[in-house]
């Protein structure tokens, strides 16, 4: 059995993780029932439970019918302290609901396909994408410099383009300062 953590800590973790996944304006609030809370933000809507028993498919279907189907433009998330039954996970995967489970230390872990995809957006995982783009940019710059060194004609063409751009810019400045000079 997991040790109890405070609701406040759960809410803080939800907001923290949702912001890490690039959702903005994320907030949490208590639900009508004691064991339910709501998650709202730009492009995301969700619910969570603090009950110790797993969320079953019937509970998730009810949330889907009452809330998610009305917010079809948003990403749907659900958080649970007690986990989810296999039927609930199957339902969530079929409907695109991101299921997250609280760990004993209060952090969350993804439990559905959608949740795993959203969780990959976390900054700690973004370094791979940034590194790949950095390599692409470095290769492109290297190819450009190599073309300048190996092919003198490329230098001449780029020189002519640069001179044309500079002369065009000078003409625009002169026209802006004194339009009668250009006409």
XYZ file of C-alpha atoms in Angstrom:
183
model
C 0.000 0.000 0.000
C 1.280 3.451 -0.879
C 1.929 5.912 1.904
C -0.500 8.812 1.919
C 0.548 12.139 0.447
C -1.334 15.373 0.787
C -3.821 16.590 -1.810
C -1.862 19.788 -2.041
C 1.277 17.852 -3.005
C -0.718 15.900 -5.610
C -2.146 19.090 -7.074
C 1.309 20.704 -7.183
C 2.732 17.649 -8.959
C -0.081 17.648 -11.528
C 0.449 21.339 -12.316
C 4.239 20.913 -12.408
C 4.144 17.922 -14.763
C 1.510 19.432 -17.045
C 3.628 22.596 -17.400
C 6.637 20.398 -18.164
C 4.567 18.871 -20.968
C 4.117 22.393 -22.423
C 0.547 22.990 -21.267
C -0.061 26.548 -20.058
C -2.504 27.989 -17.572
C -2.847 24.642 -15.805
C -4.717 24.633 -12.503
C -6.375 22.096 -10.262
C -9.463 22.339 -8.104
C -11.438 20.051 -5.865
C -14.380 18.192 -7.310
C -17.849 17.806 -5.850
C -16.901 14.429 -4.393
C -14.103 14.233 -1.832
C -11.995 11.829 -3.867
C -12.146 13.759 -7.191
C -10.276 16.775 -8.521
C -10.342 18.689 -11.806
C -7.479 19.699 -14.100
C -7.925 22.679 -16.410
C -5.527 24.437 -18.753
C -5.045 25.728 -22.253
C -5.579 22.734 -24.521
C -6.037 20.233 -21.691
C -8.886 19.086 -19.477
C -8.957 16.301 -16.954
C -9.916 14.723 -13.726
C -8.130 12.863 -11.043
C -8.953 10.627 -8.139
C -7.284 10.296 -4.775
C -9.041 7.013 -3.957
C -6.779 4.085 -3.066
C -8.662 1.575 -5.206
C -7.995 1.424 -8.962
C -10.202 3.446 -11.302
C -12.335 1.033 -13.338
C -13.660 1.308 -16.881
C -17.158 2.298 -15.704
C -15.782 5.297 -13.805
C -13.659 6.360 -16.786
C -16.583 5.927 -19.205
C -18.699 8.159 -16.974
C -16.018 10.873 -16.958
C -15.654 10.523 -20.724
C -19.384 10.892 -21.307
C -19.902 13.740 -18.825
C -16.798 15.791 -19.487
C -14.351 14.692 -22.157
C -16.826 14.335 -25.010
C -17.843 17.989 -24.450
C -14.212 19.151 -24.731
C -13.195 17.378 -27.919
C -10.637 20.028 -28.904
C -8.619 19.528 -25.703
C -6.246 16.765 -24.655
C -7.883 14.508 -22.084
C -5.959 13.520 -18.971
C -6.788 11.496 -15.894
C -4.701 11.085 -12.741
C -5.126 8.361 -10.145
C -3.545 7.541 -6.814
C -4.856 3.955 -6.834
C -4.032 3.115 -10.447
C -6.339 1.735 -13.126
C -7.878 -1.618 -13.968
C -6.891 -3.274 -17.260
C -10.375 -2.507 -18.644
C -9.933 1.178 -17.794
C -6.547 1.226 -19.544
C -8.043 -0.439 -22.631
C -10.895 2.103 -22.674
C -8.436 5.009 -22.283
C -6.220 3.771 -25.118
C -9.252 3.399 -27.399
C -10.489 6.939 -26.620
C -7.109 8.723 -26.453
C -7.266 9.517 -22.737
C -3.880 10.049 -21.102
C -3.753 8.055 -17.873
C -1.224 8.973 -15.195
C -0.654 7.254 -11.873
C 0.838 8.834 -8.778
C 3.860 7.024 -7.385
C 4.488 6.690 -3.661
C 6.768 9.756 -3.707
C 4.055 11.857 -5.397
C 5.582 11.902 -8.876
C 3.493 10.677 -11.797
C 4.091 7.985 -14.384
C 2.267 7.510 -17.703
C 0.042 4.429 -18.045
C -1.590 4.818 -21.479
C -0.311 5.344 -25.021
C -1.454 8.978 -25.064
C 0.127 9.639 -21.668
C 3.442 8.152 -22.794
C 3.404 10.404 -25.865
C 2.618 13.478 -23.807
C 5.202 12.582 -21.172
C 7.922 12.430 -23.850
C 7.372 16.164 -24.287
C 8.992 16.784 -20.906
C 12.079 19.029 -21.011
C 14.336 16.276 -19.739
C 13.555 14.335 -22.912
C 13.661 17.284 -25.330
C 17.471 17.310 -25.406
C 17.380 14.481 -27.971
C 15.316 16.520 -30.436
C 17.420 19.617 -29.847
C 20.633 17.631 -30.319
C 19.355 16.190 -33.619
C 18.465 19.676 -34.912
C 21.871 21.005 -33.806
C 23.567 18.271 -35.840
C 21.422 19.109 -38.885
C 22.277 22.820 -38.595
C 25.995 22.085 -38.183
C 25.991 19.820 -41.248
C 24.173 22.485 -43.281
C 26.641 25.186 -42.212
C 29.544 22.860 -42.970
C 28.157 22.115 -46.438
C 27.687 25.835 -47.107
C 31.244 26.714 -46.025
C 32.580 23.766 -48.014
C 30.763 24.987 -51.137
C 32.249 28.459 -50.656
C 35.764 27.041 -50.400
C 35.531 24.454 -53.185
C 33.528 26.374 -55.772
C 34.644 29.945 -56.566
C 31.503 30.489 -58.676
C 29.386 30.121 -55.530
C 31.339 32.957 -53.920
C 30.735 35.185 -56.944
C 27.004 34.437 -57.017
C 26.655 35.063 -53.271
C 28.714 38.252 -53.616
C 26.437 39.552 -56.377
C 23.331 38.698 -54.306
C 24.813 40.467 -51.252
C 25.699 43.605 -53.243
C 22.206 43.662 -54.790
C 20.587 43.366 -51.350
C 22.768 46.122 -49.901
C 22.045 48.462 -52.851
C 18.334 47.733 -52.544
C 18.454 48.465 -48.819
C 20.344 51.737 -49.442
C 17.760 52.750 -52.064
C 14.928 52.031 -49.602
C 16.597 54.122 -46.893
C 17.189 57.025 -49.317
C 13.588 56.788 -50.538
C 12.351 56.831 -46.956
C 14.531 59.810 -45.994
C 13.999 61.888 -49.121
C 11.536 60.455 -51.668
C 12.298 63.199 -54.244
C 15.902 62.007 -54.728
C 14.899 58.609 -56.047
C 12.274 59.868 -58.524
